[in-house]
Amino acid sequence: MAITITAFEASPDRGQGLARDMRVRWALEEVGQPYDVRLVTFKSMKEPPHLALNPFGQIPTFEEGDLALFETGSILLHLGEQHPGLLPTDPDARARAITWMFASVATVEQPIVELSFAYILEQKEPWFEPRLPGLKDRVRNRLNQLAAHLGDADWLDGDFSAADIMMVHVIRRVQSSGLLNDYLTLTAYVARAEARPAYQRAFAAQYAVFEASKGDDKPL
Ligand code: GTB
């Protein structure tokens, strides 16, 4: 059945692959499933047709026949259940991979998003500078713990899985702040993931959207 996902018509990240449709594109490339992309504007994301797919008015969404999903973790879990290559077949290893998928969004992403929102929304506020060290410490704490877990392993738990897609995408978001550079283990982990042909195809596809929108006058 044909798969359609949604993505930003004009992503604020200007083609860096930081918007979350990248996770779904990458997973689809890993399992070799073709997909269509419906590009949406910030305005149309808050209108009834998109809200019927995601009540929170966000991207990405995933449609396949009568099934409509949102939340990247859930979409990757669904793909992992439908296609080989994203989740281990051994039940215990599968449960651990799913645990890491949850950890990526519930434990690691949370302080990263807080730091990112502070930079985007609060730079001019009087509390921005005093708050920054605490926000960075909370991110560093999670990166320290993640690096300690990873050690010299290639992936989070045995073979590459959907958990690595989630985690790599989550930690790529702190690359621009320079925080990741203190962690050779994590920069190598990200580089290993980015070298995967499926990642590269997904990255190129989302970058092509940015390239095509360059001539537009729309605000990014
Ligand atoms: N928990 C949901 C999931 O995992 O699917 C979160 C989805 C989400 O936050 N989507 C964002 C969105 O639709 C886009 S990815 N935001 C619009 C809104 O909420 O109104 C977040 C994102 C956007 C831009 C950058 N960037 O520019 O670097 C990075 C990440």
PDB file of C-alpha atoms and ligand atoms in Angstrom:
ATOM      1  CA  MET A   1       0.000   0.000   0.000  1.00  0.00           C
ATOM      2  CA  ALA A   2       1.263   3.475  -0.826  1.00  0.00           C
ATOM      3  CA  ILE A   3       2.797   5.447   2.019  1.00  0.00           C
ATOM      4  CA  THR A   4       2.488   9.233   2.344  1.00  0.00           C
ATOM      5  CA  ILE A   5       4.217  11.314   4.965  1.00  0.00           C
ATOM      6  CA  THR A   6       4.042  15.038   5.676  1.00  0.00           C
ATOM      7  CA  ALA A   7       6.941  17.458   6.010  1.00  0.00           C
ATOM      8  CA  PHE A   8       7.499  21.210   6.174  1.00  0.00           C
ATOM      9  CA  GLU A   9       7.166  23.034   2.864  1.00  0.00           C
ATOM     10  CA  ALA A  10       9.802  25.420   4.236  1.00  0.00           C
ATOM     11  CA  SER A  11      11.672  23.854   7.140  1.00  0.00           C
ATOM     12  CA  PRO A  12      13.156  26.365   9.603  1.00  0.00           C
ATOM     13  CA  ASP A  13      16.363  24.284   9.633  1.00  0.00           C
ATOM     14  CA  ARG A  14      17.074  25.153   5.976  1.00  0.00           C
ATOM     15  CA  GLY A  15      17.835  21.610   4.891  1.00  0.00           C
ATOM     16  CA  GLN A  16      19.886  20.422   7.866  1.00  0.00           C
ATOM     17  CA  GLY A  17      17.629  17.409   8.360  1.00  0.00           C
ATOM     18  CA  LEU A  18      16.717  18.443  11.907  1.00  0.00           C
ATOM     19  CA  ALA A  19      12.943  18.413  11.444  1.00  0.00           C
ATOM     20  CA  ARG A  20      11.438  15.124  12.521  1.00  0.00           C
ATOM     21  CA  ASP A  21      10.257  13.943   9.104  1.00  0.00           C
ATOM     22  CA  MET A  22      13.940  12.986   8.708  1.00  0.00           C
ATOM     23  CA  ARG A  23      13.444  10.091  11.164  1.00  0.00           C
ATOM     24  CA  VAL A  24      10.587   8.655   9.129  1.00  0.00           C
ATOM     25  CA  ARG A  25      12.308   9.187   5.779  1.00  0.00           C
ATOM     26  CA  TRP A  26      15.434   7.455   7.130  1.00  0.00           C
ATOM     27  CA  ALA A  27      13.475   4.491   8.518  1.00  0.00           C
ATOM     28  CA  LEU A  28      11.591   4.096   5.217  1.00  0.00           C
ATOM     29  CA  GLU A  29      14.897   4.113   3.352  1.00  0.00           C
ATOM     30  CA  GLU A  30      16.335   1.503   5.742  1.00  0.00           C
ATOM     31  CA  VAL A  31      13.458  -0.874   4.960  1.00  0.00           C
ATOM     32  CA  GLY A  32      13.341  -0.006   1.263  1.00  0.00           C
ATOM     33  CA  GLN A  33       9.760   1.265   1.218  1.00  0.00           C
ATOM     34  CA  PRO A  34       8.919   3.959  -1.347  1.00  0.00           C
ATOM     35  CA  TYR A  35       6.920   6.905  -0.056  1.00  0.00           C
ATOM     36  CA  ASP A  36       5.302  10.136  -1.141  1.00  0.00           C
ATOM     37  CA  VAL A  37       5.690  13.400   0.718  1.00  0.00           C
ATOM     38  CA  ARG A  38       2.962  15.979   1.116  1.00  0.00           C
ATOM     39  CA  LEU A  39       4.511  19.320   1.989  1.00  0.00           C
ATOM     40  CA  VAL A  40       2.555  21.494   4.402  1.00  0.00           C
ATOM     41  CA  THR A  41       2.756  25.118   5.475  1.00  0.00           C
ATOM     42  CA  PHE A  42       2.673  26.266   9.101  1.00  0.00           C
ATOM     43  CA  LYS A  43      -0.837  27.571   8.416  1.00  0.00           C
ATOM     44  CA  SER A  44      -2.200  24.387   6.839  1.00  0.00           C
ATOM     45  CA  MET A  45      -0.793  22.277   9.697  1.00  0.00           C
ATOM     46  CA  LYS A  46      -3.304  23.945  12.015  1.00  0.00           C
ATOM     47  CA  GLU A  47      -6.315  23.419   9.724  1.00  0.00           C
ATOM     48  CA  PRO A  48      -8.874  20.593   9.961  1.00  0.00           C
ATOM     49  CA  PRO A  49      -7.516  18.255   7.243  1.00  0.00           C
ATOM     50  CA  HIS A  50      -4.083  18.080   8.911  1.00  0.00           C
ATOM     51  CA  LEU A  51      -5.528  18.130  12.445  1.00  0.00           C
ATOM     52  CA  ALA A  52      -7.482  15.007  11.486  1.00  0.00           C
ATOM     53  CA  LEU A  53      -4.098  13.297  11.003  1.00  0.00           C
ATOM     54  CA  ASN A  54      -2.332  14.891  13.967  1.00  0.00           C
ATOM     55  CA  PRO A  55      -4.492  16.655  16.580  1.00  0.00           C
ATOM     56  CA  PHE A  56      -1.428  18.642  17.678  1.00  0.00           C
ATOM     57  CA  GLY A  57      -0.985  20.165  14.228  1.00  0.00           C
ATOM     58  CA  GLN A  58       2.564  18.907  13.746  1.00  0.00           C
ATOM     59  CA  ILE A  59       4.637  17.050  11.185  1.00  0.00           C
ATOM     60  CA  PRO A  60       5.449  14.338  10.363  1.00  0.00           C
ATOM     61  CA  THR A  61       2.339  12.257   9.810  1.00  0.00           C
ATOM     62  CA  PHE A  62       2.207   8.844   8.182  1.00  0.00           C
ATOM     63  CA  GLU A  63      -0.605   7.441   6.044  1.00  0.00           C
ATOM     64  CA  GLU A  64      -0.848   3.954   4.610  1.00  0.00           C
ATOM     65  CA  GLY A  65      -4.265   2.897   3.333  1.00  0.00           C
ATOM     66  CA  ASP A  66      -6.754   3.493   6.155  1.00  0.00           C
ATOM     67  CA  LEU A  67      -4.043   3.854   8.768  1.00  0.00           C
ATOM     68  CA  ALA A  68      -2.957   7.349   9.852  1.00  0.00           C
ATOM     69  CA  LEU A  69      -0.251   7.772  12.480  1.00  0.00           C
ATOM     70  CA  PHE A  70       1.661  10.587  14.126  1.00  0.00           C
ATOM     71  CA  GLU A  71       4.570  10.611  16.644  1.00  0.00           C
ATOM     72  CA  THR A  72       7.840   9.536  15.102  1.00  0.00           C
ATOM     73  CA  GLY A  73       8.494   6.856  17.731  1.00  0.00           C
ATOM     74  CA  SER A  74       5.164   5.225  17.001  1.00  0.00           C
ATOM     75  CA  ILE A  75       5.667   5.452  13.225  1.00  0.00           C
ATOM     76  CA  LEU A  76       9.098   3.789  13.473  1.00  0.00           C
ATOM     77  CA  LEU A  77       7.713   1.112  15.773  1.00  0.00           C
ATOM     78  CA  HIS A  78       4.972   0.399  13.223  1.00  0.00           C
ATOM     79  CA  LEU A  79       7.524   0.191  10.399  1.00  0.00           C
ATOM     80  CA  GLY A  80       9.718  -2.068  12.530  1.00  0.00           C
ATOM     81  CA  GLU A  81       6.774  -4.412  13.070  1.00  0.00           C
ATOM     82  CA  GLN A  82       5.883  -4.476   9.367  1.00  0.00           C
ATOM     83  CA  HIS A  83       9.342  -4.775   7.801  1.00  0.00           C
ATOM     84  CA  PRO A  84      12.608  -6.499   8.702  1.00  0.00           C
ATOM     85  CA  GLY A  85      15.644  -4.332   9.412  1.00  0.00           C
ATOM     86  CA  LEU A  86      14.509  -1.916  12.109  1.00  0.00           C
ATOM     87  CA  LEU A  87      13.872  -4.105  15.161  1.00  0.00           C
ATOM     88  CA  PRO A  88      15.585  -7.297  16.358  1.00  0.00           C
ATOM     89  CA  THR A  89      13.642 -10.536  16.024  1.00  0.00           C
ATOM     90  CA  ASP A  90      14.755 -11.860  19.417  1.00  0.00           C
ATOM     91  CA  PRO A  91      11.994 -10.774  21.860  1.00  0.00           C
ATOM     92  CA  ASP A  92      14.342  -9.532  24.594  1.00  0.00           C
ATOM     93  CA  ALA A  93      16.552  -7.617  22.162  1.00  0.00           C
ATOM     94  CA  ARG A  94      13.403  -6.151  20.597  1.00  0.00           C
ATOM     95  CA  ALA A  95      12.141  -5.021  24.000  1.00  0.00           C
ATOM     96  CA  ARG A  96      15.503  -3.378  24.702  1.00  0.00           C
ATOM     97  CA  ALA A  97      15.474  -1.595  21.331  1.00  0.00           C
ATOM     98  CA  ILE A  98      11.979  -0.282  22.086  1.00  0.00           C
ATOM     99  CA  THR A  99      13.205   0.849  25.519  1.00  0.00           C
ATOM    100  CA  TRP A 100      15.919   2.887  23.792  1.00  0.00           C
ATOM    101  CA  MET A 101      13.359   4.385  21.424  1.00  0.00           C
ATOM    102  CA  PHE A 102      11.409   5.634  24.441  1.00  0.00           C
ATOM    103  CA  ALA A 103      14.618   6.798  26.158  1.00  0.00           C
ATOM    104  CA  SER A 104      15.571   8.858  23.116  1.00  0.00           C
ATOM    105  CA  VAL A 105      12.420  10.969  23.250  1.00  0.00           C
ATOM    106  CA  ALA A 106      11.464  10.860  26.929  1.00  0.00           C
ATOM    107  CA  THR A 107      14.888  11.138  28.561  1.00  0.00           C
ATOM    108  CA  VAL A 108      17.458  12.506  26.096  1.00  0.00           C
ATOM    109  CA  GLU A 109      15.396  14.715  23.809  1.00  0.00           C
ATOM    110  CA  GLN A 110      13.587  16.573  26.575  1.00  0.00           C
ATOM    111  CA  PRO A 111      16.532  18.713  27.869  1.00  0.00           C
ATOM    112  CA  ILE A 112      17.796  19.156  24.295  1.00  0.00           C
ATOM    113  CA  VAL A 113      14.473  20.623  23.189  1.00  0.00           C
ATOM    114  CA  GLU A 114      14.407  22.863  26.266  1.00  0.00           C
ATOM    115  CA  LEU A 115      17.838  24.256  25.384  1.00  0.00           C
ATOM    116  CA  SER A 116      16.863  24.682  21.765  1.00  0.00           C
ATOM    117  CA  PHE A 117      13.627  26.530  22.647  1.00  0.00           C
ATOM    118  CA  ALA A 118      15.571  28.846  24.980  1.00  0.00           C
ATOM    119  CA  TYR A 119      17.831  29.825  22.069  1.00  0.00           C
ATOM    120  CA  ILE A 120      14.909  30.268  19.682  1.00  0.00           C
ATOM    121  CA  LEU A 121      12.379  31.988  21.939  1.00  0.00           C
ATOM    122  CA  GLU A 122      14.140  33.500  24.953  1.00  0.00           C
ATOM    123  CA  GLN A 123      17.429  35.035  23.812  1.00  0.00           C
ATOM    124  CA  LYS A 124      16.180  38.558  24.512  1.00  0.00           C
ATOM    125  CA  GLU A 125      14.665  37.715  27.890  1.00  0.00           C
ATOM    126  CA  PRO A 126      16.464  38.806  31.071  1.00  0.00           C
ATOM    127  CA  TRP A 127      16.470  35.225  32.364  1.00  0.00           C
ATOM    128  CA  PHE A 128      18.119  33.773  29.229  1.00  0.00           C
ATOM    129  CA  GLU A 129      21.799  34.218  30.245  1.00  0.00           C
ATOM    130  CA  PRO A 130      21.342  33.134  33.901  1.00  0.00           C
ATOM    131  CA  ARG A 131      19.309  30.102  32.817  1.00  0.00           C
ATOM    132  CA  LEU A 132      21.685  28.937  30.081  1.00  0.00           C
ATOM    133  CA  PRO A 133      24.336  27.175  32.228  1.00  0.00           C
ATOM    134  CA  GLY A 134      21.689  25.041  33.949  1.00  0.00           C
ATOM    135  CA  LEU A 135      20.080  24.100  30.634  1.00  0.00           C
ATOM    136  CA  LYS A 136      23.459  23.138  29.164  1.00  0.00           C
ATOM    137  CA  ASP A 137      24.354  21.130  32.280  1.00  0.00           C
ATOM    138  CA  ARG A 138      21.180  19.091  31.916  1.00  0.00           C
ATOM    139  CA  VAL A 139      22.022  18.315  28.281  1.00  0.00           C
ATOM    140  CA  ARG A 140      25.639  17.452  29.195  1.00  0.00           C
ATOM    141  CA  ASN A 141      24.407  15.144  31.932  1.00  0.00           C
ATOM    142  CA  ARG A 142      22.394  13.129  29.400  1.00  0.00           C
ATOM    143  CA  LEU A 143      25.221  13.152  26.839  1.00  0.00           C
ATOM    144  CA  ASN A 144      27.667  11.922  29.511  1.00  0.00           C
ATOM    145  CA  GLN A 145      25.318   9.082  30.410  1.00  0.00           C
ATOM    146  CA  LEU A 146      24.686   8.196  26.769  1.00  0.00           C
ATOM    147  CA  ALA A 147      28.423   8.219  25.942  1.00  0.00           C
ATOM    148  CA  ALA A 148      29.106   6.012  28.994  1.00  0.00           C
ATOM    149  CA  HIS A 149      26.488   3.522  27.824  1.00  0.00           C
ATOM    150  CA  LEU A 150      27.737   3.475  24.248  1.00  0.00           C
ATOM    151  CA  GLY A 151      31.394   2.985  25.184  1.00  0.00           C
ATOM    152  CA  ASP A 152      33.125   1.599  22.115  1.00  0.00           C
ATOM    153  CA  ALA A 153      30.003  -0.088  20.727  1.00  0.00           C
ATOM    154  CA  ASP A 154      28.775   0.872  17.280  1.00  0.00           C
ATOM    155  CA  TRP A 155      25.076   1.029  18.186  1.00  0.00           C
ATOM    156  CA  LEU A 156      22.919   1.355  21.291  1.00  0.00           C
ATOM    157  CA  ASP A 157      22.194  -2.337  21.760  1.00  0.00           C
ATOM    158  CA  GLY A 158      23.777  -4.844  19.393  1.00  0.00           C
ATOM    159  CA  ASP A 159      22.833  -4.336  15.769  1.00  0.00           C
ATOM    160  CA  PHE A 160      21.637  -1.039  14.292  1.00  0.00           C
ATOM    161  CA  SER A 161      17.936  -0.503  14.999  1.00  0.00           C
ATOM    162  CA  ALA A 162      15.123   2.055  14.947  1.00  0.00           C
ATOM    163  CA  ALA A 163      16.432   3.171  18.350  1.00  0.00           C
ATOM    164  CA  ASP A 164      19.624   4.411  16.686  1.00  0.00           C
ATOM    165  CA  ILE A 165      17.593   6.383  14.153  1.00  0.00           C
ATOM    166  CA  MET A 166      15.713   8.071  16.980  1.00  0.00           C
ATOM    167  CA  MET A 167      18.751   8.694  19.181  1.00  0.00           C
ATOM    168  CA  VAL A 168      21.058   9.939  16.433  1.00  0.00           C
ATOM    169  CA  HIS A 169      18.406  12.339  15.215  1.00  0.00           C
ATOM    170  CA  VAL A 170      17.808  13.590  18.752  1.00  0.00           C
ATOM    171  CA  ILE A 171      21.476  14.314  19.477  1.00  0.00           C
ATOM    172  CA  ARG A 172      22.161  15.847  16.037  1.00  0.00           C
ATOM    173  CA  ARG A 173      20.074  18.776  17.268  1.00  0.00           C
ATOM    174  CA  VAL A 174      22.827  19.872  19.711  1.00  0.00           C
ATOM    175  CA  GLN A 175      25.544  19.778  17.041  1.00  0.00           C
ATOM    176  CA  SER A 176      25.184  23.497  16.244  1.00  0.00           C
ATOM    177  CA  SER A 177      25.615  24.482  19.919  1.00  0.00           C
ATOM    178  CA  GLY A 178      29.074  22.841  19.931  1.00  0.00           C
ATOM    179  CA  LEU A 179      28.139  20.692  22.954  1.00  0.00           C
ATOM    180  CA  LEU A 180      28.457  17.439  21.038  1.00  0.00           C
ATOM    181  CA  ASN A 181      32.084  18.164  20.113  1.00  0.00           C
ATOM    182  CA  ASP A 182      33.181  17.323  23.676  1.00  0.00           C
ATOM    183  CA  TYR A 183      32.082  13.708  23.096  1.00  0.00           C
ATOM    184  CA  LEU A 184      34.230  11.781  20.639  1.00  0.00           C
ATOM    185  CA  THR A 185      32.145   8.669  21.265  1.00  0.00           C
ATOM    186  CA  LEU A 186      28.961  10.483  20.266  1.00  0.00           C
ATOM    187  CA  THR A 187      30.365  12.363  17.280  1.00  0.00           C
ATOM    188  CA  ALA A 188      31.690   9.027  15.967  1.00  0.00           C
ATOM    189  CA  TYR A 189      28.269   7.451  16.598  1.00  0.00           C
ATOM    190  CA  VAL A 190      26.547  10.204  14.610  1.00  0.00           C
ATOM    191  CA  ALA A 191      29.132   9.982  11.809  1.00  0.00           C
ATOM    192  CA  ARG A 192      28.650   6.188  11.621  1.00  0.00           C
ATOM    193  CA  ALA A 193      24.908   6.672  11.281  1.00  0.00           C
ATOM    194  CA  GLU A 194      25.243   9.461   8.728  1.00  0.00           C
ATOM    195  CA  ALA A 195      27.462   7.210   6.580  1.00  0.00           C
ATOM    196  CA  ARG A 196      24.621   4.729   6.098  1.00  0.00           C
ATOM    197  CA  PRO A 197      23.286   4.832   2.525  1.00  0.00           C
ATOM    198  CA  ALA A 198      19.703   4.985   3.840  1.00  0.00           C
ATOM    199  CA  TYR A 199      20.535   8.076   5.901  1.00  0.00           C
ATOM    200  CA  GLN A 200      22.149   9.724   2.902  1.00  0.00           C
ATOM    201  CA  ARG A 201      19.152   9.066   0.647  1.00  0.00           C
ATOM    202  CA  ALA A 202      16.789  10.449   3.297  1.00  0.00           C
ATOM    203  CA  PHE A 203      18.974  13.498   3.890  1.00  0.00           C
ATOM    204  CA  ALA A 204      19.201  14.220   0.159  1.00  0.00           C
ATOM    205  CA  ALA A 205      15.419  13.946  -0.216  1.00  0.00           C
ATOM    206  CA  GLN A 206      14.686  16.466   2.537  1.00  0.00           C
ATOM    207  CA  TYR A 207      17.509  18.736   1.318  1.00  0.00           C
ATOM    208  CA  ALA A 208      15.933  18.770  -2.140  1.00  0.00           C
ATOM    209  CA  VAL A 209      12.815  20.343  -0.579  1.00  0.00           C
ATOM    210  CA  PHE A 210      14.956  23.166   0.821  1.00  0.00           C
ATOM    211  CA  GLU A 211      16.755  23.621  -2.515  1.00  0.00           C
ATOM    212  CA  ALA A 212      13.442  23.826  -4.366  1.00  0.00           C
ATOM    213  CA  SER A 213      12.087  26.440  -1.914  1.00  0.00           C
ATOM    214  CA  LYS A 214      15.150  28.701  -2.149  1.00  0.00           C
ATOM    215  CA  GLY A 215      13.702  30.898  -4.870  1.00  0.00           C
ATOM    216  CA  ASP A 216      10.474  31.459  -2.951  1.00  0.00           C
ATOM    217  CA  ASP A 217       9.780  34.577  -0.955  1.00  0.00           C
ATOM    218  CA  LYS A 218       8.195  32.597   1.848  1.00  0.00           C
ATOM    219  CA  PRO A 219       9.678  33.204   5.305  1.00  0.00           C
ATOM    220  CA  LEU A 220      11.774  30.252   6.473  1.00  0.00           C
TER     221      LEU A 220
HETATM  222  N1  GTB B   1       6.747  14.206  19.412  1.00  0.00           N
HETATM  223  C1  GTB B   1       6.476  14.548  18.024  1.00  0.00           C
HETATM  224  C2  GTB B   1       7.122  13.508  17.106  1.00  0.00           C
HETATM  225  O1  GTB B   1       8.132  12.897  17.502  1.00  0.00           O
HETATM  226  O2  GTB B   1       6.595  13.258  16.012  1.00  0.00           O
HETATM  227  C3  GTB B   1       7.008  15.953  17.781  1.00  0.00           C
HETATM  228  C4  GTB B   1       6.659  16.477  16.408  1.00  0.00           C
HETATM  229  C5  GTB B   1       7.178  17.898  16.229  1.00  0.00           C
HETATM  230  O3  GTB B   1       7.680  18.531  17.173  1.00  0.00           O
HETATM  231  N2  GTB B   1       7.070  18.398  15.000  1.00  0.00           N
HETATM  232  C6  GTB B   1       7.525  19.744  14.723  1.00  0.00           C
HETATM  233  C7  GTB B   1       6.329  20.607  14.334  1.00  0.00           C
HETATM  234  O4  GTB B   1       5.477  20.171  13.611  1.00  0.00           O
HETATM  235  C8  GTB B   1       8.490  19.710  13.542  1.00  0.00           C
HETATM  236  S1  GTB B   1       9.990  18.890  13.925  1.00  0.00           S
HETATM  237  N3  GTB B   1       6.323  21.854  14.812  1.00  0.00           N
HETATM  238  C9  GTB B   1       5.321  22.817  14.451  1.00  0.00           C
HETATM  239  C10 GTB B   1       4.352  23.063  15.558  1.00  0.00           C
HETATM  240  O5  GTB B   1       4.423  22.423  16.623  1.00  0.00           O
HETATM  241  O6  GTB B   1       3.512  23.945  15.349  1.00  0.00           O
HETATM  242  C11 GTB B   1      10.713  20.026  15.149  1.00  0.00           C
HETATM  243  C12 GTB B   1      11.808  20.845  14.597  1.00  0.00           C
HETATM  244  C13 GTB B   1      11.542  21.955  13.846  1.00  0.00           C
HETATM  245  C14 GTB B   1      12.587  22.735  13.389  1.00  0.00           C
HETATM  246  C15 GTB B   1      13.878  22.396  13.704  1.00  0.00           C
HETATM  247  N4  GTB B   1      14.945  23.226  13.246  1.00  0.00           N
HETATM  248  O7  GTB B   1      14.711  24.193  12.570  1.00  0.00           O
HETATM  249  O8  GTB B   1      16.104  22.953  13.596  1.00  0.00           O
HETATM  250  C16 GTB B   1      14.149  21.270  14.444  1.00  0.00           C
HETATM  251  C17 GTB B   1      13.105  20.485  14.895  1.00  0.00           C
END
